[in-house]
Amino acid sequence: MQEFDLVVIGGGPAGIAAATTASNHNLDVLLIDERSTLGGQIYKRVGPGFEVKNSIKLGADYLRGEVLIKSLTKSNAEVMLETTVLSVEDSQVIVVTADNKYESIKYKKLLITPGAYDRPVVFPGWTLPGVITAGAAQSLVKTQRVLPGSKIFFAGSGPLALAFPAQLSKMGANIVGIIEAAPRPGLVKSFRIAKSLRGNLDLIRDAFFYQFHLVKSRIRIKYGRIIVSANGTDRLESITYARVDKNWRPISGTEKTVPADTLCIGYGFFPSVELFKILNCEMSYDESRGGTVVQLDEWGSTSLPNVFGAGDGTGVSGSYVAILNGQIAALRIAYELDKISEKTLFSLSKSIRKEVNLRKKFQKAINHAYAVKSGIYQLASSETIICRCESIPLKDLLPIIESTSDFSVVKAYSRCGMGLCQGRNCQRQVSALIAAKHGLDLGKIPGTTPRFPAKPVLLGQIADSSIRDEKYFIDEQ
Ligand SMILES: Cc1cc2nc3c(=O)[nH]c(=O)nc-3n(C[C@H](O)[C@H](O)[C@H](O)COP(=O)(O)OP(=O)(O)OC[C@H]3O[C@@H](n4cnc5c(N)ncnc54)[C@H](O)[C@@H]3O)c2cc1C
């Protein structure tokens, strides 16, 4: 079995920065990612078969990613792509590799940087073809250079509600409307954001260019509106939105319907916490960073010895914080493995920490301005499918929720959360219904308890074909 000083799970900004830093301090490093290219979500590369002739044309994020990936390639870190981590146990990560091999890899230290995924939002029609998450639309454009539709409506909240449609529009997409659930930032919120600008001018510059592009293209953002329904028979034909009250509940009588063939949903992200949960790390709840998050100390260390976390998978804080926290965790790991002295650890991490603090201050101001409100969990009608893997509508869940405040009981009685996504799409929605019904705090409702395998895998990939038990096998003649 192979053994490394450090195994990094995730090849996004956090994982790449950490693996590079650790390798440059003479650690034996392996970085694993399930995708075919490095870069994670924000620095996603174009897909196999494409040739990039002029990377400048692909925008600033692409170039930033290129620099980061080059620094990793120059280091001695090993990289395993198209390799999915299914679990972690006994200081080993269990993976399925690109050539369908089921392997265990031993580590002295583990850094988990799995990133985040789009917040699923449940409303009538959300499962119609033509309704996609903003991240999916972004992936189509970034990796395949394909636009998701010809009349695209965008519903979301936060800075990415500005960035996504602007990025799509720059690619030639026809954006027919943008709604933002939060109100336009007033004086107090704008002042708070302005106070945290130091160290974040690059983000403001990006926001300015996105805004400028939208204004130039005559695309207006309508504030204080939320998606109410996606309408159509076999696929999306139109969308309906409405004004919201201060808790993001639609105000009856203010609905408007707009023809569209694509609806992009972008109300933020949830951290991918499955591996931390499998390991039994201490978790907590912070809605502003995506909900369930792993508890870390100032070095990125979890409650378990030798297990660290960084990036959006530990609480959504953006790519800059992901890079910096990845570096801090790598330095700490180098120190714990006697590769650098305590003095070097503190001197190298000091300036990084200073930058993290400035970035976090800005992030906090943004989170405050665009905080998700409870109305986002109240958009479904009784016929709306809540668990899309198992096709379970709200009306089938309500009687169960009446009598229990435990998500696993709802799951056991209804199969909600037992499908391919293992509750990633429906669990928060069900927990919010439970919280509302029983007057509980959403953060206090225990979520799913992920087990091996953390990601869906074919049985054939993990079965050991050398073990034969005649009563279970039928030999083909
Ligand atoms: C859908 C989406 C769109 C975004 N768009 C923007 C944007 O336009 N602008 C912006 O500034 N920020 C954007 N962000 C935020 C930005 O992408 C993140 O802040 C940043 O990528 C976080 O870096 P990370 O390294 O923590 O995670 P990621 O970049 O998400 O990288 C995590 C990596 O871990 C891998 N991974 C996860 N689980 C496993 C496993 N079990 N086995 C193997 N590999 C695994 C994934 O394949 C991925 O490559 C977006 C985020 C998301 C989720």
XYZ file of C-alpha atoms and ligand atoms in Angstrom:
530
model
C 0.000 0.000 0.000
C 1.282 3.463 -0.894
C 1.899 5.895 1.970
C 2.230 9.690 1.869
C 3.083 12.359 4.432
C 0.023 14.241 3.240
C -2.983 13.217 1.183
C -5.096 16.123 -0.088
C -8.668 15.371 -1.187
C -9.791 17.940 -3.776
C -7.957 19.724 -6.569
C -9.658 23.124 -6.308
C -7.956 26.340 -5.153
C -7.654 25.145 -1.519
C -6.253 21.713 -2.376
C -3.860 22.947 -5.071
C -2.470 25.727 -2.864
C -2.044 23.326 0.061
C -0.420 20.536 -1.973
C 2.013 22.996 -3.589
C 2.976 24.588 -0.262
C 3.426 21.226 1.462
C 5.465 19.778 -1.397
C 7.669 22.876 -1.483
C 8.431 22.165 2.190
C 9.612 18.658 1.334
C 6.527 16.691 2.230
C 5.612 13.634 0.231
C 2.230 14.763 -1.116
C -0.592 13.117 -3.045
C -3.521 15.186 -4.337
C -6.674 13.339 -5.412
C -9.566 14.718 -7.475
C -12.505 12.981 -9.087
C -12.537 15.287 -12.106
C -10.428 14.885 -15.225
C -8.750 18.281 -14.775
C -7.499 20.349 -11.852
C -8.973 23.706 -10.851
C -12.076 22.836 -8.845
C -15.231 24.839 -9.424
C -13.989 28.347 -10.065
C -10.883 27.473 -12.083
C -12.545 24.691 -14.061
C -10.624 23.912 -17.271
C -12.136 23.293 -20.695
C -13.066 19.658 -21.222
C -11.051 16.914 -22.940
C -10.844 17.390 -26.712
C -10.632 21.192 -26.542
C -7.457 23.080 -27.328
C -6.887 26.508 -25.760
C -5.087 28.770 -28.226
C -5.323 31.999 -26.233
C -6.090 31.606 -22.540
C -6.450 35.391 -22.089
C -9.721 35.139 -23.986
C -11.072 32.745 -21.356
C -11.035 35.445 -18.686
C -9.307 36.351 -15.434
C -10.452 33.268 -13.479
C -9.027 30.965 -16.130
C -5.669 32.756 -15.973
C -5.574 32.741 -12.163
C -6.271 29.024 -12.263
C -3.515 28.494 -14.806
C -0.945 30.141 -12.509
C -2.070 28.057 -9.532
C -2.052 24.780 -11.463
C 1.392 25.526 -12.953
C 2.826 26.028 -9.465
C 1.502 22.599 -8.463
C 2.853 20.970 -11.612
C 6.301 22.423 -10.892
C 6.301 20.961 -7.371
C 6.978 17.307 -6.570
C 3.411 16.593 -5.482
C 1.780 13.578 -7.109
C -1.687 14.022 -8.608
C -4.360 11.358 -9.144
C -7.225 12.594 -11.316
C -10.520 10.851 -12.104
C -10.162 9.245 -8.694
C -13.036 9.441 -6.234
C -12.539 9.227 -2.487
C -15.299 6.984 -1.146
C -14.349 6.963 2.504
C -11.620 7.477 5.079
C -10.798 5.007 7.838
C -7.764 3.858 9.862
C -5.501 6.586 8.388
C -6.335 5.421 4.867
C -8.351 6.989 2.091
C -10.396 4.538 0.066
C -10.634 5.408 -3.590
C -11.878 4.221 -6.953
C -9.297 5.137 -9.573
C -9.627 6.189 -13.215
C -9.069 2.580 -14.316
C -11.769 1.303 -11.938
C -9.386 0.037 -9.282
C -10.505 0.021 -5.682
C -7.525 1.065 -3.555
C -6.506 2.224 -0.107
C -3.822 4.872 0.344
C -2.192 5.512 3.704
C -1.530 8.993 5.047
C 0.250 10.578 7.995
C -1.818 13.746 7.619
C -5.039 14.259 5.696
C -6.378 17.531 4.281
C -9.983 17.489 3.065
C -10.898 20.247 0.566
C -14.001 18.956 -1.251
C -15.586 22.341 -2.054
C -19.279 23.160 -2.107
C -22.311 22.567 -4.321
C -25.282 24.685 -5.413
C -27.949 25.220 -2.764
C -31.001 23.295 -3.986
C -34.172 25.408 -3.841
C -37.534 23.655 -3.959
C -40.467 25.402 -5.700
C -43.252 24.239 -8.033
C -41.661 23.134 -11.296
C -38.057 22.965 -10.014
C -37.625 19.492 -11.530
C -38.763 20.527 -15.042
C -36.186 20.131 -17.822
C -34.801 23.602 -18.460
C -34.410 24.435 -14.765
C -30.753 24.122 -13.803
C -28.471 25.367 -11.088
C -26.266 28.312 -11.899
C -23.227 26.120 -11.227
C -24.391 23.601 -13.826
C -24.839 26.405 -16.356
C -21.374 27.665 -15.504
C -19.892 24.175 -15.939
C -21.528 23.802 -19.363
C -20.023 27.075 -20.480
C -16.603 26.592 -18.876
C -15.950 23.000 -19.882
C -17.977 22.519 -23.075
C -18.431 26.103 -24.359
C -22.168 25.384 -24.603
C -24.915 27.836 -23.617
C -27.701 26.233 -21.573
C -30.555 27.763 -23.603
C -31.672 30.612 -25.817
C -33.852 32.585 -23.345
C -32.186 32.414 -19.954
C -33.744 33.761 -16.770
C -31.624 34.013 -13.631
C -33.014 33.797 -10.074
C -30.683 33.985 -7.112
C -29.004 35.995 -4.423
C -25.557 37.269 -3.469
C -22.551 38.397 -5.493
C -22.775 35.398 -7.796
C -26.278 36.509 -8.815
C -24.366 39.310 -10.500
C -21.352 37.322 -11.663
C -23.107 34.302 -13.237
C -25.465 36.152 -15.610
C -22.717 38.581 -16.576
C -20.376 35.669 -17.371
C -23.086 33.933 -19.425
C -23.998 37.141 -21.221
C -20.347 37.723 -22.123
C -20.399 34.293 -23.753
C -23.292 35.466 -25.933
C -26.225 34.189 -23.838
C -29.584 35.935 -24.143
C -30.424 36.838 -20.515
C -34.132 37.696 -20.364
C -34.189 38.680 -16.694
C -32.379 38.612 -13.341
C -34.038 38.639 -9.937
C -32.239 39.032 -6.603
C -34.120 38.045 -3.443
C -32.343 40.500 -1.137
C -33.220 44.195 -1.268
C -30.813 46.564 -3.025
C -28.140 47.263 -0.351
C -29.118 50.479 1.452
C -26.831 53.025 3.094
C -26.019 50.980 6.217
C -25.170 47.788 4.324
C -23.225 49.688 1.646
C -21.257 51.459 4.378
C -20.457 48.129 6.036
C -19.267 46.698 2.708
C -17.258 49.869 1.972
C -15.555 49.605 5.387
C -14.244 46.151 4.506
C -12.881 47.040 1.069
C -9.227 47.031 2.145
C -7.532 43.949 0.710
C -10.524 43.182 -1.515
C -10.195 45.664 -4.348
C -9.792 42.841 -6.878
C -13.270 41.562 -5.970
C -14.739 45.058 -6.246
C -13.070 45.461 -9.635
C -14.603 42.151 -10.812
C -18.032 43.243 -9.497
C -17.680 46.586 -11.263
C -16.903 44.917 -14.602
C -19.829 42.510 -14.226
C -22.173 45.399 -13.373
C -20.801 47.494 -16.228
C -21.353 44.635 -18.678
C -24.967 44.138 -17.537
C -25.754 47.864 -17.770
C -24.140 48.056 -21.213
C -26.187 45.057 -22.333
C -29.360 46.642 -20.856
C -29.913 43.733 -18.453
C -31.493 44.959 -15.219
C -31.323 43.218 -11.844
C -34.687 43.362 -10.065
C -34.141 43.342 -6.295
C -36.501 41.964 -3.632
C -38.003 39.282 -5.902
C -38.001 35.507 -5.623
C -38.827 32.634 -7.953
C -42.365 31.321 -7.369
C -42.741 28.659 -10.063
C -41.273 27.206 -13.223
C -44.076 26.547 -15.711
C -44.395 24.189 -18.665
C -45.741 20.799 -19.707
C -42.737 18.706 -20.704
C -40.107 21.384 -20.273
C -39.749 24.961 -19.102
C -41.862 27.477 -21.016
C -42.089 30.369 -18.566
C -41.214 31.359 -15.027
C -43.193 33.243 -12.393
C -41.607 35.446 -9.765
C -42.968 37.752 -7.072
C -41.908 40.501 -4.710
C -40.868 39.299 -1.249
C -41.401 40.435 2.333
C -38.426 40.803 4.667
C -38.290 37.031 5.217
C -38.262 36.332 1.465
C -41.878 35.131 1.470
C -43.626 35.920 -1.838
C -46.203 38.730 -1.572
C -49.457 37.539 -3.093
C -50.714 39.650 -6.003
C -47.237 40.776 -7.124
C -46.537 37.758 -9.381
C -45.160 38.286 -12.888
C -44.683 35.633 -15.576
C -41.901 35.779 -18.160
C -41.323 33.385 -21.110
C -38.011 31.508 -20.774
C -36.523 28.188 -21.890
C -33.858 28.096 -19.161
C -34.025 29.045 -15.515
C -30.717 29.267 -13.637
C -31.019 29.015 -9.872
C -28.219 30.511 -7.765
C -29.077 31.083 -4.102
C -25.650 30.181 -2.735
C -23.830 26.987 -1.832
C -23.742 24.148 0.679
C -20.359 22.779 1.831
C -19.700 19.110 0.943
C -19.303 17.762 4.454
C -19.777 14.021 3.856
C -16.160 12.972 4.452
C -15.894 15.038 7.651
C -19.100 13.412 8.868
C -17.947 9.888 7.969
C -14.862 10.549 10.102
C -17.044 11.825 12.949
C -15.405 15.264 13.105
C -17.157 17.808 15.302
C -19.628 19.831 13.253
C -21.650 22.997 13.828
C -24.225 25.078 11.952
C -23.693 28.473 10.327
C -26.332 29.454 7.749
C -24.161 32.334 6.483
C -21.402 29.875 5.456
C -23.785 27.341 3.920
C -25.273 25.511 6.927
C -23.576 22.440 8.375
C -19.838 23.118 8.720
C -16.893 21.298 10.263
C -15.278 22.857 13.321
C -11.681 23.920 12.726
C -9.047 25.643 14.819
C -7.021 28.573 13.460
C -4.703 26.143 11.586
C -7.502 24.257 9.861
C -7.229 21.297 12.217
C -10.459 19.352 12.853
C -11.403 17.795 16.204
C -9.515 14.648 15.092
C -5.730 14.364 15.198
C -4.045 14.453 11.760
C -7.212 15.508 9.906
C -7.396 19.034 8.482
C -9.868 20.935 6.334
C -9.763 24.038 4.116
C -11.787 25.801 1.441
C -15.507 26.016 0.790
C -16.068 22.432 1.980
C -15.423 23.719 5.495
C -17.819 26.686 5.154
C -18.364 28.834 2.081
C -15.901 31.754 2.087
C -14.785 32.092 -1.545
C -11.738 31.117 -3.555
C -9.251 33.609 -2.072
C -9.900 32.430 1.485
C -9.770 28.827 0.202
C -6.250 29.355 -1.186
C -4.975 31.127 1.924
C -6.453 28.617 4.374
C -5.064 25.776 2.261
C -1.603 27.324 2.621
C -1.988 27.806 6.383
C -3.061 24.178 6.889
C -0.125 22.971 4.753
C 2.360 24.998 6.816
C 0.933 23.616 10.047
C 1.181 20.073 8.673
C 4.801 20.717 7.612
C 5.512 21.891 11.159
C 3.824 18.879 12.771
C 5.909 16.567 10.563
C 9.112 18.397 11.572
C 9.747 19.887 8.125
C 9.728 23.483 9.379
C 10.429 25.063 12.760
C 7.835 26.765 14.932
C 9.485 30.096 14.140
C 9.174 29.508 10.385
C 5.562 28.393 10.823
C 4.629 31.611 12.585
C 6.623 33.912 10.326
C 5.272 32.363 7.093
C 1.679 32.198 8.278
C 1.572 35.731 9.712
C 1.098 37.617 6.438
C -1.267 34.940 5.073
C -3.405 35.215 8.186
C -3.521 38.996 7.833
C -4.863 38.629 4.297
C -7.391 35.981 5.389
C -8.741 38.359 8.016
C -9.257 41.146 5.470
C -10.955 38.728 3.065
C -13.172 37.334 5.815
C -14.240 40.801 6.930
C -15.460 41.531 3.416
C -17.137 38.134 3.159
C -18.945 38.804 6.434
C -20.264 42.142 5.179
C -21.478 40.480 1.966
C -23.054 37.581 3.890
C -24.859 40.106 6.064
C -26.186 42.029 3.055
C -27.394 38.882 1.287
C -28.313 36.627 4.238
C -30.659 33.821 3.169
C -34.096 34.145 4.791
C -36.546 31.451 5.885
C -38.946 32.130 2.981
C -36.588 30.173 0.732
C -37.817 26.989 2.430
C -41.517 27.843 2.005
C -41.967 27.922 -1.764
C -43.217 24.349 -2.344
C -46.912 23.509 -2.852
C -48.365 20.197 -1.656
C -47.792 18.594 -5.086
C -44.171 19.779 -5.374
C -41.595 16.993 -5.458
C -39.246 17.390 -2.486
C -37.030 14.315 -2.957
C -36.311 14.236 -6.673
C -34.369 10.951 -6.576
C -37.346 9.051 -5.139
C -40.095 11.365 -6.553
C -41.695 12.152 -3.184
C -44.073 15.129 -3.079
C -44.548 17.413 -0.086
C -48.041 16.027 0.618
C -46.548 12.559 1.328
C -44.029 13.983 3.785
C -46.304 16.279 5.797
C -48.111 13.535 7.791
C -44.743 12.027 8.792
C -43.304 15.405 9.744
C -46.405 15.983 11.933
C -45.305 13.129 14.160
C -41.517 13.352 14.215
C -38.769 15.917 14.430
C -36.143 13.422 13.285
C -35.008 13.519 9.652
C -33.948 9.855 9.742
C -37.487 8.829 10.734
C -38.862 10.791 7.764
C -36.271 9.032 5.626
C -37.128 5.568 6.949
C -40.870 6.052 6.407
C -40.778 7.761 3.022
C -37.421 6.866 1.340
C -36.782 10.633 1.158
C -32.988 11.060 1.004
C -32.265 7.430 0.081
C -31.612 8.028 -3.612
C -28.518 8.760 -5.631
C -27.906 12.192 -4.085
C -28.184 10.777 -0.536
C -30.127 13.792 0.698
C -27.857 16.484 -0.751
C -30.903 17.936 -2.551
C -33.747 17.340 -0.095
C -32.382 17.036 3.430
C -32.180 20.752 4.275
C -35.666 21.349 2.871
C -37.110 18.533 5.004
C -35.202 19.747 8.070
C -36.602 23.255 7.502
C -40.140 21.814 7.334
C -39.492 19.909 10.571
C -38.089 23.050 12.210
C -41.132 25.118 11.193
C -43.628 22.429 12.257
C -42.092 21.729 15.686
C -40.849 25.247 16.455
C -37.195 24.138 16.433
C -33.987 25.827 15.361
C -33.010 24.552 11.872
C -29.363 24.279 12.912
C -30.258 21.940 15.769
C -31.925 19.311 13.565
C -29.496 16.451 12.926
C -28.908 15.998 9.199
C -27.952 12.911 7.252
C -25.343 10.490 8.580
C -23.237 9.729 5.500
C -21.543 6.362 5.349
C -19.331 4.563 2.866
C -19.465 5.266 -0.070
C -19.421 9.071 0.193
C -20.157 9.308 -3.542
C -22.271 7.004 -5.738
C -20.202 4.158 -7.139
C -20.969 1.090 -9.252
C -20.960 -2.168 -7.283
C -18.718 -3.648 -9.972
C -16.084 -1.028 -9.121
C -15.835 -2.020 -5.480
C -16.643 -5.740 -5.587
C -13.678 -8.066 -5.162
C -13.999 -10.453 -8.101
C -11.425 -12.831 -6.606
C -13.893 -13.814 -3.883
C -16.171 -16.453 -5.335
C -19.174 -17.795 -3.551
C -20.882 -20.172 -5.903
C -24.335 -19.666 -4.486
C -24.235 -15.973 -5.417
C -22.780 -16.252 -8.931
C -24.270 -17.566 -12.157
C -21.507 -18.448 -14.587
C -22.272 -17.545 -18.170
C -21.903 -20.546 -20.493
C -21.278 25.817 -8.617
C -20.294 26.878 -8.153
C -20.021 27.994 -8.942
C -19.132 28.989 -8.503
N -18.868 30.085 -9.285
C -18.025 31.053 -8.857
C -17.732 32.224 -9.638
O -18.241 32.381 -10.734
N -16.887 33.157 -9.128
C -16.323 32.998 -7.900
O -15.557 33.871 -7.468
N -16.568 31.912 -7.144
C -17.411 30.946 -7.595
N -17.696 29.866 -6.812
C -17.020 29.751 -5.540
C -15.625 29.169 -5.806
O -15.723 28.216 -6.810
C -15.117 28.555 -4.554
O -14.989 29.570 -3.577
C -13.770 27.879 -4.720
O -13.743 27.064 -5.863
C -13.509 27.054 -3.484
O -12.360 26.287 -3.674
P -12.219 24.864 -2.980
O -10.858 24.395 -3.308
O -12.623 24.957 -1.579
O -13.320 23.943 -3.666
P -13.611 23.515 -5.246
O -13.040 24.547 -6.113
O -15.022 23.250 -5.280
O -12.753 22.207 -5.377
C -13.095 21.018 -4.703
C -12.577 19.839 -5.503
O -12.743 18.661 -4.723
C -13.092 17.595 -5.581
N -13.782 16.569 -4.773
C -14.847 16.736 -3.958
N -15.176 15.573 -3.360
C -14.303 14.645 -3.812
C -14.140 13.246 -3.564
N -14.926 12.569 -2.714
N -13.148 12.594 -4.221
C -12.325 13.258 -5.083
N -12.438 14.590 -5.348
C -13.407 15.272 -4.719
C -13.986 18.239 -6.630
O -13.984 17.488 -7.821
C -13.334 19.619 -6.801
O -12.443 19.649 -7.891
C -18.532 28.855 -7.249
C -18.789 27.716 -6.460
C -19.651 26.726 -6.906
C -19.911 25.491 -6.051
